[in-house]
Protein backbone atom coordinates (compact mmCIF):
# COMPACT_ATOMS: atom_id res chain seq x y z
CA UNK A 1 0.00 0.00 0.00
CA UNK A 2 1.34 3.41 -0.90
CA UNK A 3 1.49 6.25 1.60
CA UNK A 4 -0.10 9.62 1.10
CA UNK A 5 1.26 13.00 2.13
CA UNK A 6 0.31 14.10 5.66
CA UNK A 7 -3.42 14.82 5.75
CA UNK A 8 -5.20 17.09 8.20
CA UNK A 9 -2.40 17.02 10.74
CA UNK A 10 -1.73 13.29 10.73
CA UNK A 11 1.59 11.67 9.80
CA UNK A 12 1.64 9.73 6.50
CA UNK A 13 -0.85 6.87 6.34
CA UNK A 14 -1.60 4.15 3.79
CA UNK A 15 -3.77 5.45 0.95
CA UNK A 16 -6.75 3.34 2.05
CA UNK A 17 -7.38 5.85 4.86
CA UNK A 18 -9.47 9.00 4.40
CA UNK A 19 -8.76 11.10 7.52
CA UNK A 20 -11.28 13.59 8.91
CA UNK A 21 -10.06 15.85 11.70
CA UNK A 22 -12.66 16.81 14.29
CA UNK A 23 -12.55 19.75 16.72
CA UNK A 24 -12.07 19.43 20.48
CA UNK A 25 -15.24 18.24 22.15
CA UNK A 26 -16.33 16.04 19.25
CA UNK A 27 -16.88 12.29 19.61
CA UNK A 28 -14.91 10.30 17.03
CA UNK A 29 -17.11 7.21 17.34
CA UNK A 30 -20.32 9.17 16.83
CA UNK A 31 -18.93 11.06 13.86
CA UNK A 32 -17.46 7.95 12.22
CA UNK A 33 -20.78 6.13 12.59
CA UNK A 34 -22.56 9.12 11.03
CA UNK A 35 -20.16 9.15 8.07
CA UNK A 36 -20.00 5.36 7.62
CA UNK A 37 -23.05 4.89 5.33
CA UNK A 38 -21.93 7.75 3.05
CA UNK A 39 -18.14 7.44 2.98
CA UNK A 40 -17.51 3.75 3.61
CA UNK A 41 -14.45 1.77 4.63
CA UNK A 42 -11.25 3.58 5.48
CA UNK A 43 -12.92 6.70 6.82
CA UNK A 44 -10.82 7.76 9.80
CA UNK A 45 -12.37 10.25 12.22
CA UNK A 46 -10.06 11.66 14.86
CA UNK A 47 -10.24 14.48 17.38
CA UNK A 48 -7.54 17.11 17.02
CA UNK A 49 -7.17 18.00 20.71
CA UNK A 50 -4.34 17.57 23.21
CA UNK A 51 -6.25 16.12 26.16
CA UNK A 52 -7.20 12.72 24.74
CA UNK A 53 -6.57 10.29 21.89
CA UNK A 54 -9.85 9.72 20.08
CA UNK A 55 -9.99 7.96 16.73
CA UNK A 56 -12.40 5.69 14.86
CA UNK A 57 -12.14 3.80 11.58
CA UNK A 58 -15.03 2.64 9.40
CA UNK A 59 -14.83 -1.03 8.40
CA UNK A 60 -16.94 -3.12 6.03
CA UNK A 61 -16.99 -6.61 7.56
CA UNK A 62 -17.60 -9.78 5.59
CA UNK A 63 -18.59 -11.88 8.60
CA UNK A 64 -21.85 -12.01 10.59
CA UNK A 65 -21.97 -9.66 13.56
CA UNK A 66 -21.31 -12.41 16.13
CA UNK A 67 -17.94 -13.17 14.51
CA UNK A 68 -17.12 -9.66 13.25
CA UNK A 69 -17.09 -8.29 16.82
CA UNK A 70 -13.58 -9.70 17.09
CA UNK A 71 -12.60 -6.40 15.45
CA UNK A 72 -12.94 -4.90 18.94
CA UNK A 73 -10.06 -7.10 20.11
CA UNK A 74 -8.03 -6.08 17.07
CA UNK A 75 -8.62 -2.40 17.89
CA UNK A 76 -7.62 -2.86 21.53
CA UNK A 77 -4.52 -4.86 20.68
CA UNK A 78 -3.55 -2.26 18.08
CA UNK A 79 -3.74 0.43 20.77
CA UNK A 80 -1.38 -1.50 23.04
CA UNK A 81 0.98 -2.25 20.13
CA UNK A 82 1.12 1.44 19.20
CA UNK A 83 1.86 2.45 22.80
CA UNK A 84 4.61 -0.16 23.08
CA UNK A 85 6.32 1.27 19.99
CA UNK A 86 6.00 4.93 21.01
CA UNK A 87 6.33 4.72 24.79
CA UNK A 88 9.16 4.14 27.27
CA UNK A 89 10.51 0.57 26.95
CA UNK A 90 10.46 -0.03 30.71
CA UNK A 91 6.74 0.72 31.18
CA UNK A 92 4.49 -2.38 31.05
CA UNK A 93 1.45 -2.14 28.78
CA UNK A 94 -1.35 -4.66 28.55
CA UNK A 95 -4.95 -5.38 27.64
CA UNK A 96 -7.69 -6.16 30.16
CA UNK A 97 -10.56 -8.17 28.75
CA UNK A 98 -12.11 -7.31 26.50
CA UNK A 99 -10.89 -3.87 25.45
CA UNK A 100 -9.43 -1.89 28.36
CA UNK A 101 -5.94 -0.50 27.73
CA UNK A 102 -3.49 -0.58 30.66
CA UNK A 103 -0.26 1.34 31.06
CA UNK A 104 1.90 0.61 34.10
CA UNK A 105 -1.05 -1.24 35.62
CA UNK A 106 -3.47 1.69 35.35
CA UNK A 107 -6.36 2.19 32.96
CA UNK A 108 -5.76 4.83 30.28
CA UNK A 109 -8.82 4.10 28.14
CA UNK A 110 -10.41 1.51 25.91
CA UNK A 111 -11.26 0.36 22.45
CA UNK A 112 -14.83 0.73 21.23
CA UNK A 113 -17.08 -0.82 18.58
CA UNK A 114 -20.27 0.34 16.88
CA UNK A 115 -22.56 -1.21 14.26
CA UNK A 116 -25.87 -0.18 12.67
CA UNK A 117 -28.70 -0.35 15.25
CA UNK A 118 -30.77 -3.50 15.06
CA UNK A 119 -28.21 -5.63 13.22
CA UNK A 120 -28.96 -9.31 13.92
CA UNK A 121 -26.21 -11.54 15.29
CA UNK A 122 -26.39 -13.69 12.15
CA UNK A 123 -26.39 -10.76 9.71
CA UNK A 124 -23.35 -9.16 8.10
CA UNK A 125 -23.31 -5.49 9.22
CA UNK A 126 -23.44 -2.86 6.50
CA UNK A 127 -20.59 -1.17 8.33
CA UNK A 128 -18.69 -1.30 11.57
CA UNK A 129 -16.73 1.35 13.43
CA UNK A 130 -13.72 0.41 15.56
CA UNK A 131 -12.22 3.12 17.71
CA UNK A 132 -10.16 4.09 20.73
CA UNK A 133 -10.49 6.66 23.49
CA UNK A 134 -7.36 7.14 25.60
CA UNK A 135 -6.78 9.70 28.34
CA UNK A 136 -3.76 11.92 27.72
CA UNK A 137 -3.68 14.10 30.82
CA UNK A 138 -5.81 12.42 33.47
CA UNK A 139 -7.92 14.01 36.17
CA UNK A 140 -5.53 16.44 37.79
CA UNK A 141 -8.41 18.54 39.12
CA UNK A 142 -9.69 15.57 41.13
CA UNK A 143 -6.60 13.76 42.52
CA UNK A 144 -7.33 10.42 44.15
CA UNK A 145 -10.85 10.17 42.75
CA UNK A 146 -9.81 7.59 40.13
CA UNK A 147 -7.10 5.50 41.84
CA UNK A 148 -7.19 2.75 39.22
CA UNK A 149 -6.65 5.17 36.33
CA UNK A 150 -3.59 6.82 34.90
CA UNK A 151 -2.89 8.98 31.86
CA UNK A 152 -0.46 8.74 28.98
CA UNK A 153 1.30 12.00 29.86
CA UNK A 154 1.98 10.64 33.35
CA UNK A 155 3.53 7.45 31.96
CA UNK A 156 6.13 8.83 29.57
CA UNK A 157 4.02 9.98 26.62
CA UNK A 158 3.98 13.71 27.36
CA UNK A 159 6.19 14.47 24.35
CA UNK A 160 4.34 12.18 21.91
CA UNK A 161 1.89 14.21 19.78
CA UNK A 162 -1.71 13.01 19.67
CA UNK A 163 -1.68 12.79 15.83
CA UNK A 164 1.30 10.43 16.02
CA UNK A 165 -0.56 8.17 18.46
CA UNK A 166 -3.64 8.20 16.23
CA UNK A 167 -1.65 7.31 13.11
CA UNK A 168 0.26 4.54 14.89
CA UNK A 169 -2.99 2.99 16.13
CA UNK A 170 -4.57 3.15 12.67
CA UNK A 171 -1.56 1.47 11.05
CA UNK A 172 -1.47 -1.31 13.67
CA UNK A 173 -5.21 -1.84 13.36
CA UNK A 174 -5.08 -2.27 9.61
CA UNK A 175 -2.08 -4.58 9.87
CA UNK A 176 -3.89 -6.70 12.44
CA UNK A 177 -7.07 -6.91 10.41
CA UNK A 178 -5.12 -7.83 7.28
CA UNK A 179 -3.28 -10.53 9.20
CA UNK A 180 -6.61 -11.90 10.48
CA UNK A 181 -7.99 -11.99 6.94
CA UNK A 182 -4.89 -13.53 5.35
CA UNK A 183 -3.67 -15.91 8.05
CA UNK A 184 -6.87 -16.75 9.89
CA UNK A 185 -8.07 -16.31 13.44
CA UNK A 186 -5.22 -18.12 15.15
CA UNK A 187 -2.65 -15.38 14.62
CA UNK A 188 -5.01 -12.64 15.86
CA UNK A 189 -5.86 -14.80 18.86
CA UNK A 190 -2.17 -15.28 19.57
CA UNK A 191 -1.54 -11.52 19.48
CA UNK A 192 -4.49 -10.79 21.78
CA UNK A 193 -3.34 -13.36 24.33
CA UNK A 194 0.21 -11.95 24.19
CA UNK A 195 -1.16 -8.60 25.37
CA UNK A 196 -3.86 -9.86 27.75
CA UNK A 197 -3.24 -9.72 31.49
CA UNK A 198 -3.94 -12.96 33.42
CA UNK A 199 -3.83 -14.98 30.20
CA UNK A 200 -2.34 -18.16 31.67
CA UNK A 201 -4.33 -21.13 30.38
CA UNK A 202 -6.64 -18.87 28.36
CA UNK A 203 -7.78 -19.33 24.77
CA UNK A 204 -10.11 -17.57 22.37
CA UNK A 205 -13.07 -19.23 20.67
CA UNK A 206 -12.43 -19.05 16.89
CA UNK A 207 -16.18 -18.74 16.21
CA UNK A 208 -16.87 -15.52 18.11
CA UNK A 209 -13.66 -14.55 19.91
CA UNK A 210 -14.98 -15.36 23.38
CA UNK A 211 -12.38 -15.69 26.14
CA UNK A 212 -12.15 -19.28 27.41
CA UNK A 213 -10.62 -19.77 30.85
CA UNK A 214 -9.72 -22.94 32.77
CA UNK A 215 -12.68 -24.49 34.51
CA UNK A 216 -15.07 -23.81 31.65
CA UNK A 217 -15.49 -20.09 32.28
CA UNK A 218 -16.42 -18.13 29.18
CA UNK A 219 -16.61 -14.38 28.55
CA UNK A 220 -17.91 -12.88 25.32
CA UNK A 221 -16.16 -10.07 23.47
CA UNK A 222 -18.78 -7.69 24.85
CA UNK A 223 -18.42 -8.86 28.47
CA UNK A 224 -16.33 -7.06 31.06
CA UNK A 225 -14.14 -9.20 33.29
CA UNK A 226 -12.21 -8.05 36.32
CA UNK A 227 -8.59 -9.05 36.70
CA UNK A 228 -8.19 -12.34 38.52
CA UNK A 229 -11.68 -13.65 37.80
mmCIF file of C-alpha atoms in Angstrom:
data_model
loop_
_atom_site.group_PDB
_atom_site.id
_atom_site.type_symbol
_atom_site.label_atom_id
_atom_site.label_comp_id
_atom_site.label_asym_id
_atom_site.label_seq_id
_atom_site.Cartn_x
_atom_site.Cartn_y
_atom_site.Cartn_z
ATOM 1 C CA UNK A 1 0.000 0.000 0.000
ATOM 2 C CA UNK A 2 1.341 3.407 -0.896
ATOM 3 C CA UNK A 3 1.493 6.252 1.601
ATOM 4 C CA UNK A 4 -0.096 9.620 1.098
ATOM 5 C CA UNK A 5 1.262 13.003 2.132
ATOM 6 C CA UNK A 6 0.310 14.099 5.661
ATOM 7 C CA UNK A 7 -3.417 14.817 5.752
ATOM 8 C CA UNK A 8 -5.201 17.092 8.204
ATOM 9 C CA UNK A 9 -2.403 17.023 10.741
ATOM 10 C CA UNK A 10 -1.725 13.290 10.728
ATOM 11 C CA UNK A 11 1.589 11.673 9.798
ATOM 12 C CA UNK A 12 1.642 9.735 6.496
ATOM 13 C CA UNK A 13 -0.852 6.869 6.340
ATOM 14 C CA UNK A 14 -1.601 4.147 3.788
ATOM 15 C CA UNK A 15 -3.769 5.448 0.947
ATOM 16 C CA UNK A 16 -6.752 3.340 2.046
ATOM 17 C CA UNK A 17 -7.384 5.855 4.860
ATOM 18 C CA UNK A 18 -9.470 8.999 4.401
ATOM 19 C CA UNK A 19 -8.759 11.097 7.521
ATOM 20 C CA UNK A 20 -11.281 13.593 8.914
ATOM 21 C CA UNK A 21 -10.058 15.851 11.698
ATOM 22 C CA UNK A 22 -12.663 16.813 14.291
ATOM 23 C CA UNK A 23 -12.551 19.752 16.724
ATOM 24 C CA UNK A 24 -12.068 19.432 20.475
ATOM 25 C CA UNK A 25 -15.240 18.242 22.151
ATOM 26 C CA UNK A 26 -16.329 16.036 19.254
ATOM 27 C CA UNK A 27 -16.885 12.288 19.610
ATOM 28 C CA UNK A 28 -14.907 10.303 17.032
ATOM 29 C CA UNK A 29 -17.107 7.207 17.341
ATOM 30 C CA UNK A 30 -20.324 9.168 16.830
ATOM 31 C CA UNK A 31 -18.933 11.056 13.856
ATOM 32 C CA UNK A 32 -17.456 7.951 12.218
ATOM 33 C CA UNK A 33 -20.782 6.133 12.589
ATOM 34 C CA UNK A 34 -22.560 9.125 11.032
ATOM 35 C CA UNK A 35 -20.163 9.152 8.069
ATOM 36 C CA UNK A 36 -20.005 5.364 7.620
ATOM 37 C CA UNK A 37 -23.051 4.893 5.329
ATOM 38 C CA UNK A 38 -21.933 7.754 3.055
ATOM 39 C CA UNK A 39 -18.141 7.444 2.975
ATOM 40 C CA UNK A 40 -17.508 3.749 3.612
ATOM 41 C CA UNK A 41 -14.453 1.770 4.635
ATOM 42 C CA UNK A 42 -11.247 3.578 5.478
ATOM 43 C CA UNK A 43 -12.919 6.704 6.818
ATOM 44 C CA UNK A 44 -10.820 7.764 9.804
ATOM 45 C CA UNK A 45 -12.370 10.251 12.218
ATOM 46 C CA UNK A 46 -10.063 11.661 14.858
ATOM 47 C CA UNK A 47 -10.240 14.479 17.384
ATOM 48 C CA UNK A 48 -7.541 17.106 17.018
ATOM 49 C CA UNK A 49 -7.174 18.001 20.711
ATOM 50 C CA UNK A 50 -4.341 17.571 23.214
ATOM 51 C CA UNK A 51 -6.254 16.120 26.164
ATOM 52 C CA UNK A 52 -7.201 12.725 24.745
ATOM 53 C CA UNK A 53 -6.571 10.294 21.895
ATOM 54 C CA UNK A 54 -9.848 9.724 20.075
ATOM 55 C CA UNK A 55 -9.987 7.960 16.729
ATOM 56 C CA UNK A 56 -12.396 5.690 14.860
ATOM 57 C CA UNK A 57 -12.135 3.801 11.575
ATOM 58 C CA UNK A 58 -15.031 2.636 9.399
ATOM 59 C CA UNK A 59 -14.832 -1.031 8.399
ATOM 60 C CA UNK A 60 -16.944 -3.115 6.025
ATOM 61 C CA UNK A 61 -16.986 -6.613 7.558
ATOM 62 C CA UNK A 62 -17.596 -9.778 5.586
ATOM 63 C CA UNK A 63 -18.588 -11.876 8.597
ATOM 64 C CA UNK A 64 -21.850 -12.011 10.590
ATOM 65 C CA UNK A 65 -21.967 -9.662 13.559
ATOM 66 C CA UNK A 66 -21.307 -12.411 16.131
ATOM 67 C CA UNK A 67 -17.942 -13.166 14.513
ATOM 68 C CA UNK A 68 -17.125 -9.661 13.249
ATOM 69 C CA UNK A 69 -17.092 -8.295 16.817
ATOM 70 C CA UNK A 70 -13.584 -9.702 17.092
ATOM 71 C CA UNK A 71 -12.599 -6.398 15.445
ATOM 72 C CA UNK A 72 -12.936 -4.905 18.943
ATOM 73 C CA UNK A 73 -10.064 -7.105 20.113
ATOM 74 C CA UNK A 74 -8.030 -6.082 17.072
ATOM 75 C CA UNK A 75 -8.620 -2.403 17.886
ATOM 76 C CA UNK A 76 -7.624 -2.858 21.530
ATOM 77 C CA UNK A 77 -4.516 -4.861 20.675
ATOM 78 C CA UNK A 78 -3.546 -2.259 18.078
ATOM 79 C CA UNK A 79 -3.738 0.427 20.767
ATOM 80 C CA UNK A 80 -1.378 -1.505 23.040
ATOM 81 C CA UNK A 81 0.976 -2.250 20.134
ATOM 82 C CA UNK A 82 1.117 1.438 19.205
ATOM 83 C CA UNK A 83 1.865 2.449 22.802
ATOM 84 C CA UNK A 84 4.609 -0.163 23.077
ATOM 85 C CA UNK A 85 6.316 1.272 19.992
ATOM 86 C CA UNK A 86 6.002 4.929 21.011
ATOM 87 C CA UNK A 87 6.334 4.716 24.788
ATOM 88 C CA UNK A 88 9.156 4.141 27.272
ATOM 89 C CA UNK A 89 10.507 0.569 26.954
ATOM 90 C CA UNK A 90 10.457 -0.034 30.706
ATOM 91 C CA UNK A 91 6.737 0.721 31.176
ATOM 92 C CA UNK A 92 4.486 -2.377 31.055
ATOM 93 C CA UNK A 93 1.455 -2.144 28.784
ATOM 94 C CA UNK A 94 -1.349 -4.655 28.553
ATOM 95 C CA UNK A 95 -4.950 -5.385 27.643
ATOM 96 C CA UNK A 96 -7.686 -6.164 30.164
ATOM 97 C CA UNK A 97 -10.561 -8.173 28.755
ATOM 98 C CA UNK A 98 -12.109 -7.314 26.496
ATOM 99 C CA UNK A 99 -10.886 -3.872 25.450
ATOM 100 C CA UNK A 100 -9.426 -1.891 28.360
ATOM 101 C CA UNK A 101 -5.937 -0.504 27.730
ATOM 102 C CA UNK A 102 -3.494 -0.582 30.661
ATOM 103 C CA UNK A 103 -0.260 1.342 31.059
ATOM 104 C CA UNK A 104 1.895 0.608 34.105
ATOM 105 C CA UNK A 105 -1.053 -1.238 35.622
ATOM 106 C CA UNK A 106 -3.472 1.685 35.345
ATOM 107 C CA UNK A 107 -6.358 2.185 32.959
ATOM 108 C CA UNK A 108 -5.761 4.829 30.285
ATOM 109 C CA UNK A 109 -8.821 4.095 28.140
ATOM 110 C CA UNK A 110 -10.409 1.508 25.913
ATOM 111 C CA UNK A 111 -11.256 0.360 22.447
ATOM 112 C CA UNK A 112 -14.829 0.735 21.230
ATOM 113 C CA UNK A 113 -17.078 -0.818 18.581
ATOM 114 C CA UNK A 114 -20.274 0.341 16.876
ATOM 115 C CA UNK A 115 -22.563 -1.208 14.262
ATOM 116 C CA UNK A 116 -25.873 -0.178 12.669
ATOM 117 C CA UNK A 117 -28.697 -0.351 15.247
ATOM 118 C CA UNK A 118 -30.774 -3.496 15.060
ATOM 119 C CA UNK A 119 -28.212 -5.631 13.223
ATOM 120 C CA UNK A 120 -28.959 -9.307 13.918
ATOM 121 C CA UNK A 121 -26.207 -11.539 15.286
ATOM 122 C CA UNK A 122 -26.392 -13.688 12.154
ATOM 123 C CA UNK A 123 -26.390 -10.757 9.706
ATOM 124 C CA UNK A 124 -23.353 -9.156 8.098
ATOM 125 C CA UNK A 125 -23.311 -5.493 9.223
ATOM 126 C CA UNK A 126 -23.444 -2.864 6.496
ATOM 127 C CA UNK A 127 -20.592 -1.169 8.334
ATOM 128 C CA UNK A 128 -18.691 -1.300 11.574
ATOM 129 C CA UNK A 129 -16.727 1.350 13.435
ATOM 130 C CA UNK A 130 -13.718 0.410 15.564
ATOM 131 C CA UNK A 131 -12.222 3.123 17.710
ATOM 132 C CA UNK A 132 -10.158 4.089 20.727
ATOM 133 C CA UNK A 133 -10.491 6.657 23.492
ATOM 134 C CA UNK A 134 -7.360 7.138 25.601
ATOM 135 C CA UNK A 135 -6.780 9.698 28.342
ATOM 136 C CA UNK A 136 -3.763 11.918 27.721
ATOM 137 C CA UNK A 137 -3.683 14.097 30.820
ATOM 138 C CA UNK A 138 -5.810 12.415 33.473
ATOM 139 C CA UNK A 139 -7.920 14.008 36.168
ATOM 140 C CA UNK A 140 -5.525 16.442 37.787
ATOM 141 C CA UNK A 141 -8.411 18.538 39.116
ATOM 142 C CA UNK A 142 -9.691 15.568 41.134
ATOM 143 C CA UNK A 143 -6.605 13.761 42.517
ATOM 144 C CA UNK A 144 -7.329 10.423 44.153
ATOM 145 C CA UNK A 145 -10.851 10.166 42.751
ATOM 146 C CA UNK A 146 -9.812 7.588 40.131
ATOM 147 C CA UNK A 147 -7.096 5.499 41.841
ATOM 148 C CA UNK A 148 -7.191 2.745 39.215
ATOM 149 C CA UNK A 149 -6.654 5.168 36.327
ATOM 150 C CA UNK A 150 -3.591 6.821 34.898
ATOM 151 C CA UNK A 151 -2.890 8.982 31.857
ATOM 152 C CA UNK A 152 -0.462 8.736 28.982
ATOM 153 C CA UNK A 153 1.296 11.997 29.859
ATOM 154 C CA UNK A 154 1.976 10.644 33.351
ATOM 155 C CA UNK A 155 3.528 7.455 31.957
ATOM 156 C CA UNK A 156 6.131 8.833 29.574
ATOM 157 C CA UNK A 157 4.021 9.980 26.615
ATOM 158 C CA UNK A 158 3.985 13.715 27.364
ATOM 159 C CA UNK A 159 6.193 14.469 24.350
ATOM 160 C CA UNK A 160 4.339 12.180 21.915
ATOM 161 C CA UNK A 161 1.886 14.208 19.784
ATOM 162 C CA UNK A 162 -1.710 13.007 19.668
ATOM 163 C CA UNK A 163 -1.675 12.790 15.826
ATOM 164 C CA UNK A 164 1.303 10.427 16.016
ATOM 165 C CA UNK A 165 -0.561 8.169 18.456
ATOM 166 C CA UNK A 166 -3.645 8.203 16.230
ATOM 167 C CA UNK A 167 -1.652 7.308 13.113
ATOM 168 C CA UNK A 168 0.257 4.536 14.890
ATOM 169 C CA UNK A 169 -2.990 2.993 16.135
ATOM 170 C CA UNK A 170 -4.568 3.149 12.673
ATOM 171 C CA UNK A 171 -1.564 1.471 11.054
ATOM 172 C CA UNK A 172 -1.466 -1.307 13.671
ATOM 173 C CA UNK A 173 -5.212 -1.842 13.363
ATOM 174 C CA UNK A 174 -5.084 -2.267 9.606
ATOM 175 C CA UNK A 175 -2.076 -4.582 9.873
ATOM 176 C CA UNK A 176 -3.886 -6.699 12.443
ATOM 177 C CA UNK A 177 -7.075 -6.912 10.411
ATOM 178 C CA UNK A 178 -5.116 -7.831 7.275
ATOM 179 C CA UNK A 179 -3.284 -10.527 9.203
ATOM 180 C CA UNK A 180 -6.610 -11.895 10.478
ATOM 181 C CA UNK A 181 -7.987 -11.995 6.943
ATOM 182 C CA UNK A 182 -4.893 -13.532 5.350
ATOM 183 C CA UNK A 183 -3.670 -15.913 8.053
ATOM 184 C CA UNK A 184 -6.865 -16.755 9.887
ATOM 185 C CA UNK A 185 -8.071 -16.305 13.436
ATOM 186 C CA UNK A 186 -5.215 -18.117 15.155
ATOM 187 C CA UNK A 187 -2.645 -15.376 14.620
ATOM 188 C CA UNK A 188 -5.009 -12.638 15.865
ATOM 189 C CA UNK A 189 -5.860 -14.802 18.863
ATOM 190 C CA UNK A 190 -2.172 -15.278 19.573
ATOM 191 C CA UNK A 191 -1.543 -11.520 19.480
ATOM 192 C CA UNK A 192 -4.485 -10.786 21.779
ATOM 193 C CA UNK A 193 -3.335 -13.356 24.332
ATOM 194 C CA UNK A 194 0.209 -11.946 24.193
ATOM 195 C CA UNK A 195 -1.157 -8.596 25.372
ATOM 196 C CA UNK A 196 -3.862 -9.857 27.753
ATOM 197 C CA UNK A 197 -3.241 -9.722 31.487
ATOM 198 C CA UNK A 198 -3.941 -12.958 33.417
ATOM 199 C CA UNK A 199 -3.833 -14.979 30.200
ATOM 200 C CA UNK A 200 -2.342 -18.163 31.668
ATOM 201 C CA UNK A 201 -4.326 -21.130 30.379
ATOM 202 C CA UNK A 202 -6.637 -18.874 28.363
ATOM 203 C CA UNK A 203 -7.778 -19.330 24.772
ATOM 204 C CA UNK A 204 -10.115 -17.573 22.366
ATOM 205 C CA UNK A 205 -13.073 -19.234 20.674
ATOM 206 C CA UNK A 206 -12.434 -19.046 16.887
ATOM 207 C CA UNK A 207 -16.175 -18.735 16.205
ATOM 208 C CA UNK A 208 -16.870 -15.518 18.105
ATOM 209 C CA UNK A 209 -13.659 -14.552 19.909
ATOM 210 C CA UNK A 210 -14.981 -15.361 23.382
ATOM 211 C CA UNK A 211 -12.383 -15.694 26.138
ATOM 212 C CA UNK A 212 -12.149 -19.279 27.407
ATOM 213 C CA UNK A 213 -10.618 -19.768 30.854
ATOM 214 C CA UNK A 214 -9.721 -22.936 32.772
ATOM 215 C CA UNK A 215 -12.677 -24.488 34.512
ATOM 216 C CA UNK A 216 -15.069 -23.815 31.646
ATOM 217 C CA UNK A 217 -15.490 -20.092 32.282
ATOM 218 C CA UNK A 218 -16.419 -18.135 29.180
ATOM 219 C CA UNK A 219 -16.609 -14.380 28.552
ATOM 220 C CA UNK A 220 -17.908 -12.877 25.322
ATOM 221 C CA UNK A 221 -16.162 -10.069 23.474
ATOM 222 C CA UNK A 222 -18.775 -7.687 24.853
ATOM 223 C CA UNK A 223 -18.424 -8.864 28.475
ATOM 224 C CA UNK A 224 -16.326 -7.056 31.060
ATOM 225 C CA UNK A 225 -14.140 -9.201 33.285
ATOM 226 C CA UNK A 226 -12.206 -8.048 36.320
ATOM 227 C CA UNK A 227 -8.586 -9.049 36.705
ATOM 228 C CA UNK A 228 -8.190 -12.345 38.519
ATOM 229 C CA UNK A 229 -11.682 -13.654 37.803
#
